[in-house]
Short mmCIF file of C-alpha atoms in Angstrom, two decimals:
data_model
loop_
_atom_site.label_atom_id
_atom_site.label_comp_id
_atom_site.label_asym_id
_atom_site.label_seq_id
_atom_site.Cartn_x
_atom_site.Cartn_y
_atom_site.Cartn_z
CA UNK A 1 10.60 12.17 -52.60
CA UNK A 2 13.68 10.41 -51.13
CA UNK A 3 14.10 12.77 -48.27
CA UNK A 4 10.70 12.35 -46.55
CA UNK A 5 11.08 8.53 -46.95
CA UNK A 6 14.44 8.72 -45.19
CA UNK A 7 12.76 10.75 -42.31
CA UNK A 8 10.17 8.09 -42.02
CA UNK A 9 12.51 5.31 -41.94
CA UNK A 10 14.64 7.01 -39.31
CA UNK A 11 11.54 7.35 -37.06
CA UNK A 12 10.43 3.84 -37.43
CA UNK A 13 9.44 1.70 -34.45
CA UNK A 14 11.97 -0.95 -35.59
CA UNK A 15 14.78 1.49 -35.12
CA UNK A 16 13.48 2.73 -31.68
CA UNK A 17 13.30 -0.95 -30.55
CA UNK A 18 16.81 -1.63 -31.82
CA UNK A 19 18.02 1.35 -29.90
CA UNK A 20 16.33 0.39 -26.62
CA UNK A 21 17.65 -3.17 -26.84
CA UNK A 22 21.13 -1.92 -27.54
CA UNK A 23 21.12 0.55 -24.54
CA UNK A 24 19.42 -1.61 -21.94
CA UNK A 25 22.49 -2.97 -20.19
CA UNK A 26 24.58 0.06 -20.45
CA UNK A 27 21.77 2.09 -18.89
CA UNK A 28 21.56 -0.43 -16.23
CA UNK A 29 25.26 -0.10 -15.35
CA UNK A 30 25.03 3.56 -15.49
CA UNK A 31 21.96 3.54 -13.08
CA UNK A 32 23.75 1.47 -10.61
CA UNK A 33 26.86 3.86 -10.88
CA UNK A 34 24.55 6.77 -10.36
CA UNK A 35 23.11 5.34 -7.18
CA UNK A 36 26.56 4.57 -5.96
CA UNK A 37 27.79 8.07 -6.53
CA UNK A 38 24.81 9.55 -4.82
CA UNK A 39 24.96 7.19 -1.88
CA UNK A 40 28.61 7.33 -0.95
CA UNK A 41 28.79 10.87 0.27
CA UNK A 42 25.70 10.40 2.32
CA UNK A 43 26.79 7.18 3.94
CA UNK A 44 30.26 8.30 4.67
CA UNK A 45 30.17 11.79 6.43
CA UNK A 46 33.89 12.01 6.65
CA UNK A 47 34.37 11.42 2.75
CA UNK A 48 37.16 13.97 1.66
CA UNK A 49 36.21 16.95 -0.60
CA UNK A 50 37.99 15.49 -3.49
CA UNK A 51 35.97 12.23 -3.52
CA UNK A 52 32.80 14.15 -3.12
CA UNK A 53 33.65 16.18 -6.31
CA UNK A 54 34.38 12.88 -8.05
CA UNK A 55 30.91 11.57 -7.12
CA UNK A 56 29.33 14.66 -8.10
CA UNK A 57 30.92 14.59 -11.58
CA UNK A 58 30.03 10.91 -11.98
CA UNK A 59 26.51 11.72 -11.22
CA UNK A 60 26.38 14.52 -13.86
CA UNK A 61 28.00 12.14 -16.52
CA UNK A 62 25.27 9.60 -15.85
CA UNK A 63 22.58 12.31 -16.03
CA UNK A 64 24.07 13.49 -19.41
CA UNK A 65 23.92 9.89 -20.63
CA UNK A 66 20.23 9.60 -19.65
CA UNK A 67 19.46 12.74 -21.36
CA UNK A 68 21.17 11.64 -24.63
CA UNK A 69 19.18 8.32 -24.36
CA UNK A 70 15.91 10.30 -23.98
CA UNK A 71 16.76 12.61 -27.00
CA UNK A 72 17.67 9.64 -29.11
CA UNK A 73 14.41 7.76 -28.25
CA UNK A 74 12.48 10.89 -28.86
CA UNK A 75 14.10 11.32 -32.28
CA UNK A 76 13.35 7.65 -33.31
CA UNK A 77 9.84 7.68 -32.00
CA UNK A 78 7.27 7.58 -34.91
CA UNK A 79 4.81 9.78 -32.83
CA UNK A 80 6.90 12.25 -30.78
CA UNK A 81 3.97 13.92 -28.87
CA UNK A 82 2.80 10.42 -27.88
CA UNK A 83 6.22 9.56 -26.69
CA UNK A 84 6.54 12.74 -24.82
CA UNK A 85 3.11 12.18 -23.04
CA UNK A 86 4.04 8.50 -22.23
CA UNK A 87 7.53 9.57 -20.66
CA UNK A 88 6.85 12.63 -18.75
CA UNK A 89 8.89 11.41 -15.87
CA UNK A 90 11.87 10.91 -18.00
CA UNK A 91 11.44 14.46 -19.54
CA UNK A 92 11.19 15.94 -15.94
CA UNK A 93 14.39 14.13 -14.81
CA UNK A 94 16.25 15.43 -17.81
CA UNK A 95 15.09 18.98 -17.47
CA UNK A 96 15.45 19.33 -13.68
CA UNK A 97 18.75 17.85 -12.89
CA UNK A 98 19.08 20.03 -9.76
CA UNK A 99 16.37 18.01 -7.96
CA UNK A 100 18.25 15.07 -6.80
CA UNK A 101 15.49 12.87 -5.42
CA UNK A 102 13.66 13.49 -8.66
CA UNK A 103 16.77 12.60 -10.64
CA UNK A 104 17.00 9.24 -8.66
CA UNK A 105 13.54 8.41 -9.92
CA UNK A 106 15.24 7.80 -13.28
CA UNK A 107 16.54 4.58 -11.74
CA UNK A 108 13.14 3.19 -11.80
CA UNK A 109 13.57 2.63 -15.62
CA UNK A 110 15.94 -0.27 -14.39
CA UNK A 111 12.96 -2.25 -13.51
CA UNK A 112 11.47 -1.96 -17.01
CA UNK A 113 14.83 -3.02 -18.40
CA UNK A 114 14.83 -6.09 -16.28
CA UNK A 115 11.11 -6.69 -16.92
CA UNK A 116 11.90 -7.03 -20.68
CA UNK A 117 14.76 -9.39 -20.12
CA UNK A 118 12.83 -11.92 -18.08
CA UNK A 119 11.10 -14.93 -19.51
CA UNK A 120 8.59 -15.88 -16.88
CA UNK A 121 4.74 -15.80 -16.52
CA UNK A 122 2.81 -12.51 -16.43
CA UNK A 123 2.03 -12.81 -12.86
CA UNK A 124 5.70 -13.55 -12.05
CA UNK A 125 6.66 -10.49 -13.86
CA UNK A 126 4.28 -8.43 -11.89
CA UNK A 127 5.48 -9.81 -8.59
CA UNK A 128 9.29 -9.22 -9.58
CA UNK A 129 8.52 -5.87 -10.99
CA UNK A 130 6.81 -4.71 -7.73
CA UNK A 131 9.50 -6.32 -5.43
CA UNK A 132 12.18 -4.67 -7.33
CA UNK A 133 10.53 -1.36 -7.48
CA UNK A 134 9.85 -1.49 -3.76
CA UNK A 135 13.47 -2.09 -2.97
CA UNK A 136 14.68 0.73 -5.06
CA UNK A 137 12.13 3.14 -3.68
CA UNK A 138 13.05 2.10 -0.22
CA UNK A 139 16.82 2.61 -0.80
CA UNK A 140 16.45 5.86 -2.54
CA UNK A 141 14.07 7.33 -0.23
CA UNK A 142 16.19 6.37 2.79
CA UNK A 143 19.27 8.05 1.17
CA UNK A 144 17.35 11.13 0.24
CA UNK A 145 15.71 11.66 3.59
CA UNK A 146 18.91 10.96 5.48
CA UNK A 147 20.65 13.69 3.45
CA UNK A 148 17.83 16.17 3.99
CA UNK A 149 17.40 15.57 7.78
CA UNK A 150 20.83 14.70 9.05
CA UNK A 151 21.96 18.18 9.74
CA UNK A 152 18.70 20.06 10.38
CA UNK A 153 18.08 21.59 13.76
CA UNK A 154 15.80 19.27 15.89
CA UNK A 155 16.21 16.28 13.41
CA UNK A 156 15.43 12.81 14.72
CA UNK A 157 16.45 10.93 11.39
CA UNK A 158 20.38 11.18 11.70
CA UNK A 159 21.43 7.56 10.78
CA UNK A 160 20.90 5.28 7.89
CA UNK A 161 19.09 2.92 10.32
CA UNK A 162 16.66 5.67 11.30
CA UNK A 163 16.07 6.62 7.64
CA UNK A 164 15.41 3.03 6.59
CA UNK A 165 13.04 2.38 9.44
CA UNK A 166 11.22 5.54 8.79
CA UNK A 167 11.11 4.87 5.03
CA UNK A 168 9.60 1.31 5.70
CA UNK A 169 6.90 2.36 8.12
CA UNK A 170 6.02 5.28 5.92
CA UNK A 171 5.64 3.27 2.56
CA UNK A 172 3.69 0.64 4.53
CA UNK A 173 1.25 3.34 5.68
CA UNK A 174 1.92 2.29 9.34
CA UNK A 175 3.58 5.46 10.58
CA UNK A 176 4.54 4.80 14.26
CA UNK A 177 5.63 8.43 14.63
CA UNK A 178 8.88 7.62 16.37
CA UNK A 179 10.85 9.25 13.50
CA UNK A 180 9.54 12.06 11.24
CA UNK A 181 11.02 14.70 8.97
CA UNK A 182 11.25 18.25 10.00
CA UNK A 183 12.51 19.85 6.78
CA UNK A 184 10.47 20.70 3.70
CA UNK A 185 12.38 18.30 1.59
CA UNK A 186 11.91 15.54 3.98
CA UNK A 187 8.07 16.15 4.11
CA UNK A 188 8.11 16.09 0.31
CA UNK A 189 9.68 12.70 0.16
CA UNK A 190 7.15 11.64 2.94
CA UNK A 191 4.29 12.71 0.66
CA UNK A 192 5.66 10.92 -2.22
CA UNK A 193 5.99 7.82 -0.07
CA UNK A 194 2.46 8.02 1.02
CA UNK A 195 1.24 7.99 -2.65
CA UNK A 196 3.66 5.29 -3.69
CA UNK A 197 2.80 3.16 -0.57
CA UNK A 198 -0.90 3.31 -1.48
CA UNK A 199 -0.19 2.51 -5.00
CA UNK A 200 2.03 -0.49 -4.04
CA UNK A 201 -0.53 -1.81 -1.65
CA UNK A 202 -3.04 -1.67 -4.51
CA UNK A 203 -0.77 -3.69 -6.75
CA UNK A 204 0.07 -6.29 -4.19
CA UNK A 205 -3.72 -6.64 -3.44
CA UNK A 206 -4.49 -7.00 -7.09
CA UNK A 207 -1.67 -9.66 -7.56
CA UNK A 208 -2.93 -11.68 -4.52
CA UNK A 209 -6.65 -11.36 -5.73
CA UNK A 210 -5.67 -12.56 -9.19
CA UNK A 211 -3.59 -15.46 -7.68
CA UNK A 212 -6.73 -16.51 -5.52
CA UNK A 213 -9.06 -16.32 -8.36
CA UNK A 214 -6.92 -18.30 -10.65
CA UNK A 215 -6.24 -20.84 -8.08
CA UNK A 216 -10.07 -21.31 -7.42
CA UNK A 217 -10.71 -21.45 -11.13
CA UNK A 218 -8.05 -24.06 -11.62
CA UNK A 219 -9.48 -26.24 -8.91
CA UNK A 220 -13.00 -25.82 -10.34
CA UNK A 221 -11.69 -26.68 -13.84
CA UNK A 222 -9.97 -29.78 -12.44
CA UNK A 223 -13.11 -30.85 -10.71
CA UNK A 224 -15.15 -30.30 -13.82
CA UNK A 225 -12.55 -32.22 -15.87
CA UNK A 226 -12.70 -35.18 -13.46
CA UNK A 227 -16.64 -35.12 -13.62
CA UNK A 228 -16.43 -35.17 -17.45
CA UNK A 229 -13.95 -38.04 -17.38
CA UNK A 230 -16.30 -40.07 -15.09
CA UNK A 231 -19.43 -39.17 -17.33
CA UNK A 232 -17.43 -40.26 -20.44
CA UNK A 233 -16.62 -43.55 -18.73
CA UNK A 234 -20.30 -44.05 -17.86
CA UNK A 235 -21.36 -43.17 -21.45
CA UNK A 236 -18.84 -45.54 -22.95
CA UNK A 237 -20.07 -48.36 -20.74
CA UNK A 238 -23.71 -47.58 -21.74
CA UNK A 239 -22.77 -47.53 -25.42
CA UNK A 240 -20.96 -51.04 -24.91
CA UNK A 241 -24.16 -52.40 -23.21
CA UNK A 242 -26.30 -51.04 -25.99
CA UNK A 243 -24.17 -52.49 -28.68
CA UNK A 244 -24.20 -55.94 -26.95
CA UNK A 245 -28.03 -55.69 -26.64
CA UNK A 246 -28.37 -54.76 -30.24
CA UNK A 247 -26.14 -57.73 -31.34
CA UNK A 248 -28.35 -60.06 -29.31
CA UNK A 249 -31.51 -58.60 -30.81
CA UNK A 250 -30.05 -59.19 -34.36
CA UNK A 251 -29.04 -62.71 -33.59
CA UNK A 252 -32.48 -63.44 -32.51
CA UNK A 253 -34.03 -61.90 -35.62
CA UNK A 254 -31.82 -64.12 -37.69
CA UNK A 255 -33.98 -67.13 -36.93
CA UNK A 256 -36.44 -66.45 -39.76
CA UNK A 257 -38.08 -68.46 -42.52
CA UNK A 258 -35.99 -68.96 -45.65
CA UNK A 259 -37.79 -68.54 -48.81
CA UNK A 260 -37.38 -70.65 -51.91
CA UNK A 261 -34.69 -68.39 -53.27
CA UNK A 262 -32.51 -68.95 -49.91
CA UNK A 263 -32.86 -65.38 -48.85
CA UNK A 264 -33.63 -64.38 -45.27
CA UNK A 265 -36.79 -62.67 -45.03
CA UNK A 266 -36.07 -60.87 -41.89
CA UNK A 267 -39.36 -61.97 -40.12
CA UNK A 268 -39.74 -64.38 -37.29
CA UNK A 269 -41.94 -67.25 -38.33
CA UNK A 270 -45.16 -67.16 -36.36
CA UNK A 271 -46.50 -70.47 -34.98
CA UNK A 272 -49.43 -72.28 -36.78
CA UNK A 273 -52.88 -71.70 -35.76
CA UNK A 274 -53.86 -74.79 -33.57
CA UNK A 275 -57.57 -74.06 -34.26
CA UNK A 276 -57.26 -75.81 -37.70
#
């Protein structure tokens, strides 16, 4: 009976959360190192072969660390099938290390790490998340398309400036057509950017719509509060007037006949009948 209990404890949500909290910043540092190791050989075309091997080895080390992290989280997850379904991208990155653009998508987990570290409003988190995600996608896509296109015959994306411009106009769905990919890898990156660009525009539109709705609701609520305060002041003034009128009425009713026992009868004495 002790062994099943031990397995259950090992796969508890608390242990999974502790592992994620402990590995957030190390994974962030490794992700930045991964991006640097990927970008250096692309940006420096004259980089020596020795340093290229160092960058390649560093990228493999980081990939191995991410794979270990995924395996540990899978082991600690209470429902492993649910964890796999919720982290299909991580699984693909771990199983397909040869697809470099796909491997770089693993850097998007940095946004989630930063998201959990921030203590701002929900809308602020969405804005920061979207902005950080956009910057990472622009940087990664620019590097990936430059590597795929630079040495291809008939290529017109040959510098990091061309790659950055093409990535920006593609993700914004503008597409001037002055630069375009000629390789299959470059076209695959373009397809991904089309999809991501539409998704980002949807997120930005939703954030702006939410901001406008909350602003209008806030102004409406302020107006209603101001109207309520005015109505309360009027009601308070009316109550004071009614109380004063009631006091005057009671004072008038106090002029009554007093009986032999000295008690107030509560009636106003009627005048005598003059006909007698």
